[in-house]
Amino acid sequence: MNIMVNIDYASGVLAQNVDSNGKVTLLNFLNSLCSGISDSLGNINKLNTIYDGETNELKIVDENGINITQNQTNISPANGKEIPKIGKFRVYGVLPGKEGSFITNVDFQVQIPPNMAAMATISAQASGNIPGENATGLSRLNTGLIDRIVPSKLDAESLKSKSIIGTTQDPNVIFGDKLTQMNQFVEELYENLKYVTPNVESLKSINRDVSLFKTGTSTEAGDAPAPFFIPFNLSLDMDGLSGMRNYERFSITEDILPYSYRSSDADTGGIIDFIIKGISHNISNNQWKTKIESQTISSIRKKFK
C-alpha cells in the first residue's frame, strides 16, 4: 500500500530488536514495524510478516481480513446463483449418491482472548458499539435476546438522566468530540508542523477510538462484516491432499457450527471461513495422511452494500 514510515521510528524499532549478539532478525524487525503501522491505522488492520517457504519470500498480510469484496465466482447448477470459488470440506456425514467425505477426524477448540471480559460486558448493551471498544461481533450473538432480570443495562450517569441520547454519555456525541479533537491534532501536525511526541501519541490514541466506533457503525448498518467474533481453532485430519498453502481460505459444511455462525442460504455459506495456519503430512504403513490447522476468519462471501 506504499505506506510511508518515519525514518526515526524505523530506526527506533531497529534498535529495539537488537539481540545480545548485536544482530537483528529481519522477520522480527518487520513484524515490530508492522505492529506500529497497524496501531497508527487505528488497529482496523493487523499487519503481519510471514515467510513463504515455497517462493522464498517475505510477505506482509492483513490478519484481520476485513474484506468486503467478492472472490471470483461461478454459477451454481442448482439455482443459477453465483457461488465463490473456495474449497469446501464435508466434515459431518455423507450424502449417499451425491457427496462423500475423506475427512477422518475433526477437532475444534475455542480460544478466549484476554480482552473478552470487557467486550462481553459491552456487547450485552443494546448496541455493543461505543468509542474505544467495538463489540458488535458479540452483540450480534445477542440479537433478539432479552435479559429477564436486567432488560436494560445502563451506567449510573445514564440512570440519572434516564436516557443517554443527546447527553454527554451518548456515543454519537462522544464520537463527535473525538473527531473535533482529531482535527485539532491533525492541524498541529500537518499544518503547524509540530511533530512532537505528545501530539503524535494523542492523535494515535484518538484515531483508535474513532476507527473502532466507525467500524462498529458500518457493521451495524450491514455495510461491513463484524470485525470480531468468538474465535476457535479447527483441526482437520484427512486422506493425503496436496496443493494447500498457509493463509489460504476454505469453508466447511455447517453441521458442526454453532447456530449463530450458520447461514440461511446454503449456497453462500456461513458467516465465517477458515484460514490455514499449519499443514503437516505423514506417510506410514502405505498410507498418506494430511492434517491442517486453521483459524476462524470473517467470510467474504456475503455481499455488502
Coordinates of C-alpha atoms in Angstrom, one line a residue:
M1 CA 0.0 0.0 0.0
N2 CA 3.1 2.2 -0.2
I3 CA 2.8 3.2 3.4
M4 CA 5.4 5.9 4.4
V5 CA 7.2 5.2 7.6
N6 CA 9.1 7.8 9.6
I7 CA 12.8 7.1 9.5
D8 CA 13.2 8.0 13.2
Y9 CA 10.5 5.5 14.1
A10 CA 12.1 2.8 11.9
S11 CA 15.5 3.5 13.5
G12 CA 14.0 3.1 16.9
V13 CA 12.3 -0.2 16.0
L14 CA 15.6 -1.4 14.7
A15 CA 17.4 -0.6 17.9
Q16 CA 14.7 -2.4 20.0
N17 CA 15.2 -5.6 18.1
V18 CA 19.0 -5.9 18.5
D19 CA 19.7 -9.2 20.3
S20 CA 22.5 -10.0 22.8
N21 CA 24.9 -10.7 19.9
G22 CA 24.3 -7.3 18.3
K23 CA 22.2 -8.7 15.5
V24 CA 18.7 -8.0 14.2
T25 CA 16.4 -10.7 12.8
L26 CA 14.7 -9.3 9.7
L27 CA 11.4 -11.0 10.3
N28 CA 11.2 -9.7 13.9
F29 CA 12.1 -6.2 12.8
L30 CA 9.4 -6.2 10.1
N31 CA 6.8 -7.6 12.5
S32 CA 7.6 -4.9 15.0
L33 CA 7.4 -2.3 12.3
C34 CA 4.0 -3.6 11.1
S35 CA 2.7 -3.6 14.6
G36 CA 3.4 0.1 14.9
I37 CA 1.8 0.7 11.5
S38 CA -1.3 -1.2 12.5
D39 CA -1.6 0.9 15.6
S40 CA -1.3 4.1 13.6
L41 CA -4.1 2.9 11.4
G42 CA -6.4 2.5 14.3
N43 CA -6.0 -1.2 14.6
I44 CA -8.5 -1.8 11.9
N45 CA -5.8 -3.7 10.1
K46 CA -3.5 -6.3 11.7
L47 CA -0.5 -6.4 9.5
N48 CA 2.0 -9.3 10.0
T49 CA 5.0 -10.5 8.1
I50 CA 5.2 -14.2 7.1
Y51 CA 7.7 -16.3 5.3
D52 CA 6.6 -18.2 2.2
G53 CA 8.8 -21.3 2.0
E54 CA 7.6 -22.2 -1.5
T55 CA 8.6 -18.9 -3.1
N56 CA 11.3 -18.0 -0.6
E57 CA 9.7 -14.6 0.0
L58 CA 8.6 -12.4 2.9
K59 CA 5.1 -11.3 2.6
I60 CA 3.0 -8.8 4.5
V61 CA -0.6 -9.9 5.1
D62 CA -3.6 -8.4 6.9
E63 CA -4.7 -11.0 9.5
N64 CA -7.9 -9.1 10.3
G65 CA -9.2 -9.9 6.9
I66 CA -12.0 -7.3 6.8
N67 CA -12.6 -7.7 3.1
I68 CA -15.9 -6.6 1.6
T69 CA -15.1 -7.6 -2.0
Q70 CA -16.1 -10.8 -3.7
N71 CA -13.8 -13.6 -4.7
Q72 CA -14.0 -14.9 -8.3
T73 CA -17.4 -16.7 -8.6
N74 CA -19.0 -19.4 -10.6
I75 CA -22.6 -20.3 -11.1
S76 CA -24.5 -22.9 -9.1
P77 CA -26.1 -25.5 -11.3
A78 CA -28.9 -26.0 -8.8
N79 CA -30.4 -22.5 -8.8
G80 CA -28.2 -20.3 -11.1
K81 CA -26.8 -18.3 -8.2
E82 CA -23.2 -17.1 -8.1
I83 CA -21.0 -19.0 -5.6
P84 CA -17.4 -18.3 -4.7
K85 CA -14.6 -20.5 -5.8
I86 CA -13.5 -21.6 -2.4
G87 CA -12.7 -25.1 -1.2
K88 CA -15.3 -26.7 1.0
F89 CA -14.9 -29.8 3.2
R90 CA -17.8 -32.0 4.3
V91 CA -17.0 -32.6 7.9
Y92 CA -20.1 -34.4 9.1
G93 CA -21.6 -37.4 7.4
V94 CA -22.1 -38.0 3.7
L95 CA -24.9 -37.5 1.2
P96 CA -25.4 -41.0 -0.4
G97 CA -25.0 -40.9 -4.1
K98 CA -24.3 -37.1 -4.1
E99 CA -21.4 -36.2 -1.8
G100 CA -18.8 -38.1 0.2
S101 CA -16.0 -37.1 2.5
F102 CA -12.4 -38.0 3.1
I103 CA -12.2 -36.2 6.5
T104 CA -11.2 -38.7 9.2
N105 CA -11.2 -36.5 12.3
V106 CA -12.4 -33.1 13.3
D107 CA -11.4 -31.1 16.3
F108 CA -12.1 -27.5 17.2
Q109 CA -11.1 -25.6 20.3
V110 CA -12.4 -22.2 21.4
Q111 CA -9.8 -19.6 22.3
I112 CA -10.9 -16.8 24.6
P113 CA -8.7 -13.7 24.1
P114 CA -7.7 -11.6 27.2
N115 CA -10.0 -8.7 26.2
M116 CA -13.1 -11.0 26.1
A117 CA -14.4 -9.9 29.5
A118 CA -14.6 -6.2 28.6
M119 CA -16.1 -7.0 25.2
A120 CA -18.7 -9.4 26.6
T121 CA -19.8 -6.8 29.0
I122 CA -20.2 -4.1 26.4
S123 CA -21.9 -6.5 23.9
A124 CA -24.6 -7.0 26.5
Q125 CA -25.8 -3.5 25.9
A126 CA -28.3 -2.5 23.2
S127 CA -25.6 -1.7 20.6
G128 CA -22.3 -3.1 21.7
N129 CA -20.5 -0.2 19.9
I130 CA -19.0 2.6 21.9
P131 CA -16.0 4.9 21.2
G132 CA -12.9 2.9 22.4
E133 CA -14.4 -0.6 22.0
N134 CA -16.2 -2.4 19.2
A135 CA -18.1 -5.4 20.4
T136 CA -20.6 -5.6 17.6
G137 CA -19.4 -9.1 16.7
L138 CA -20.5 -10.4 20.1
S139 CA -23.6 -8.2 20.4
R140 CA -24.9 -9.8 17.2
L141 CA -25.0 -13.1 19.0
N142 CA -27.4 -11.5 21.4
T143 CA -29.8 -10.2 18.7
G144 CA -33.4 -10.9 19.7
L145 CA -32.5 -11.9 23.2
I146 CA -33.8 -10.0 26.3
D147 CA -32.4 -10.3 29.8
R148 CA -35.3 -11.2 32.0
I149 CA -33.6 -9.9 35.2
V150 CA -32.0 -6.7 33.8
P151 CA -33.7 -5.8 30.5
S152 CA -31.8 -2.6 30.1
K153 CA -28.2 -2.1 31.2
L154 CA -27.1 1.4 31.8
D155 CA -24.4 3.0 33.9
A156 CA -25.0 5.4 36.9
E157 CA -24.9 8.6 34.8
S158 CA -27.4 7.2 32.3
L159 CA -29.8 6.1 35.1
K160 CA -29.8 9.6 36.5
S161 CA -30.7 11.1 33.1
K162 CA -33.0 8.2 32.2
S163 CA -31.6 8.3 28.7
I164 CA -28.2 8.8 27.1
I165 CA -29.4 10.1 23.8
G166 CA -28.2 13.7 23.3
T167 CA -26.3 13.8 26.6
T168 CA -22.6 13.7 27.1
Q169 CA -22.8 9.9 27.5
D170 CA -24.3 9.5 24.0
P171 CA -21.8 7.5 22.0
N172 CA -22.5 9.7 18.9
V173 CA -21.8 12.8 21.0
I174 CA -18.5 11.3 22.2
F175 CA -17.7 10.4 18.6
G176 CA -18.2 13.9 17.5
D177 CA -16.0 15.3 20.3
K178 CA -13.3 12.8 19.3
L179 CA -13.5 14.0 15.7
T180 CA -13.1 17.6 16.8
Q181 CA -10.0 16.6 18.9
M182 CA -8.6 14.6 16.0
N183 CA -8.9 17.6 13.6
Q184 CA -7.0 19.8 16.2
F185 CA -4.1 17.4 16.4
V186 CA -4.0 16.9 12.6
E187 CA -3.8 20.7 12.2
E188 CA -1.0 20.8 14.8
L189 CA 1.0 18.1 13.0
Y190 CA 0.4 18.7 9.3
E191 CA -0.3 22.5 9.1
N192 CA 1.7 23.8 12.1
L193 CA 4.4 21.1 11.6
K194 CA 4.6 20.5 15.4
Y195 CA 6.0 16.9 15.2
V196 CA 6.3 16.4 18.9
T197 CA 5.7 13.1 20.7
P198 CA 2.6 14.3 22.7
N199 CA 0.8 15.3 19.6
V200 CA 1.6 12.1 17.8
E201 CA 0.6 9.8 20.7
S202 CA -2.6 11.8 21.3
L203 CA -3.6 11.5 17.6
K204 CA -2.9 7.8 17.6
S205 CA -5.0 7.3 20.7
I206 CA -8.0 9.2 19.4
N207 CA -7.7 7.5 16.0
R208 CA -8.0 4.1 17.7
D209 CA -11.3 5.1 19.3
V210 CA -12.7 6.8 16.1
S211 CA -11.7 3.8 13.9
L212 CA -13.3 1.2 16.2
F213 CA -16.5 3.2 16.5
K214 CA -16.8 3.9 12.8
T215 CA -16.1 0.2 12.1
G216 CA -18.8 -0.8 14.5
T217 CA -21.3 1.7 12.9
S218 CA -20.6 0.2 9.5
T219 CA -21.1 -3.3 10.9
E220 CA -24.5 -2.4 12.5
A221 CA -25.6 -0.9 9.2
G222 CA -24.7 -4.0 7.3
D223 CA -22.0 -2.3 5.2
A224 CA -19.2 -4.4 6.5
P225 CA -18.7 -7.8 8.3
A226 CA -18.3 -7.9 12.1
P227 CA -14.6 -7.4 12.9
F228 CA -14.8 -9.8 15.8
F229 CA -16.5 -13.0 16.9
I230 CA -15.7 -15.8 19.3
P231 CA -12.8 -17.5 17.5
F232 CA -11.9 -21.1 17.5
N233 CA -9.1 -23.3 16.0
L234 CA -10.3 -26.0 13.7
S235 CA -8.1 -29.1 13.0
L236 CA -8.9 -31.5 10.2
D237 CA -7.4 -34.9 9.6
M238 CA -7.9 -36.3 6.1
D239 CA -6.6 -38.6 3.4
G240 CA -3.5 -37.3 1.8
L241 CA -4.1 -34.0 -0.1
S242 CA -1.6 -31.7 -1.7
G243 CA -1.8 -28.2 -3.1
M244 CA -2.9 -26.3 0.0
R245 CA -0.8 -23.4 1.3
N246 CA -0.7 -21.4 4.5
Y247 CA -3.0 -18.4 4.6
E248 CA -5.4 -19.9 2.1
R249 CA -9.1 -19.9 2.8
F250 CA -11.6 -22.8 2.9
S251 CA -15.0 -23.4 4.3
I252 CA -16.8 -26.4 5.8
T253 CA -20.3 -27.8 5.9
E254 CA -22.2 -26.1 8.8
D255 CA -23.4 -29.2 10.6
I256 CA -20.9 -28.8 13.5
L257 CA -21.0 -25.0 13.7
P258 CA -23.0 -23.1 16.4
Y259 CA -26.3 -21.9 15.0
S260 CA -25.3 -18.2 15.3
Y261 CA -22.4 -19.0 12.8
R262 CA -24.6 -20.6 10.2
S263 CA -26.2 -19.0 7.1
S264 CA -29.8 -19.3 6.0
D265 CA -28.5 -19.6 2.4
A266 CA -26.5 -22.8 1.9
D267 CA -25.1 -21.5 -1.4
T268 CA -23.4 -18.6 0.1
G269 CA -22.2 -20.4 3.2
G270 CA -21.9 -19.3 6.8
I271 CA -20.6 -16.0 8.3
I272 CA -17.1 -17.5 8.8
D273 CA -14.4 -19.1 6.7
F274 CA -11.2 -20.7 7.9
I275 CA -7.6 -19.7 7.1
I276 CA -4.9 -22.3 7.1
K277 CA -2.1 -21.7 9.6
G278 CA -0.4 -25.0 9.6
I279 CA -0.1 -28.1 7.3
S280 CA 1.5 -31.4 8.1
H281 CA 1.8 -34.7 6.2
N282 CA 2.5 -38.2 7.4
I283 CA 3.3 -41.2 5.3
S284 CA 3.4 -44.6 7.1
N285 CA 2.1 -48.1 6.6
N286 CA 1.4 -47.3 3.0
Q287 CA -0.9 -44.5 4.0
W288 CA -0.7 -40.8 3.3
K289 CA -2.4 -38.6 5.9
T290 CA -2.7 -34.8 5.9
K291 CA -3.5 -32.6 8.9
I292 CA -4.4 -28.9 8.6
E293 CA -4.7 -26.4 11.5
S294 CA -6.8 -23.3 10.8
Q295 CA -8.3 -20.2 12.5
T296 CA -11.7 -18.7 12.0
I297 CA -12.0 -15.5 9.9
S298 CA -14.9 -13.4 8.6
S299 CA -16.4 -14.8 5.5
I300 CA -16.0 -12.7 2.3
R301 CA -18.9 -14.4 0.5
K302 CA -21.6 -12.2 1.7
K303 CA -22.3 -9.2 -0.5
F304 CA -22.3 -5.9 1.5
K305 CA -23.6 -2.6 0.4

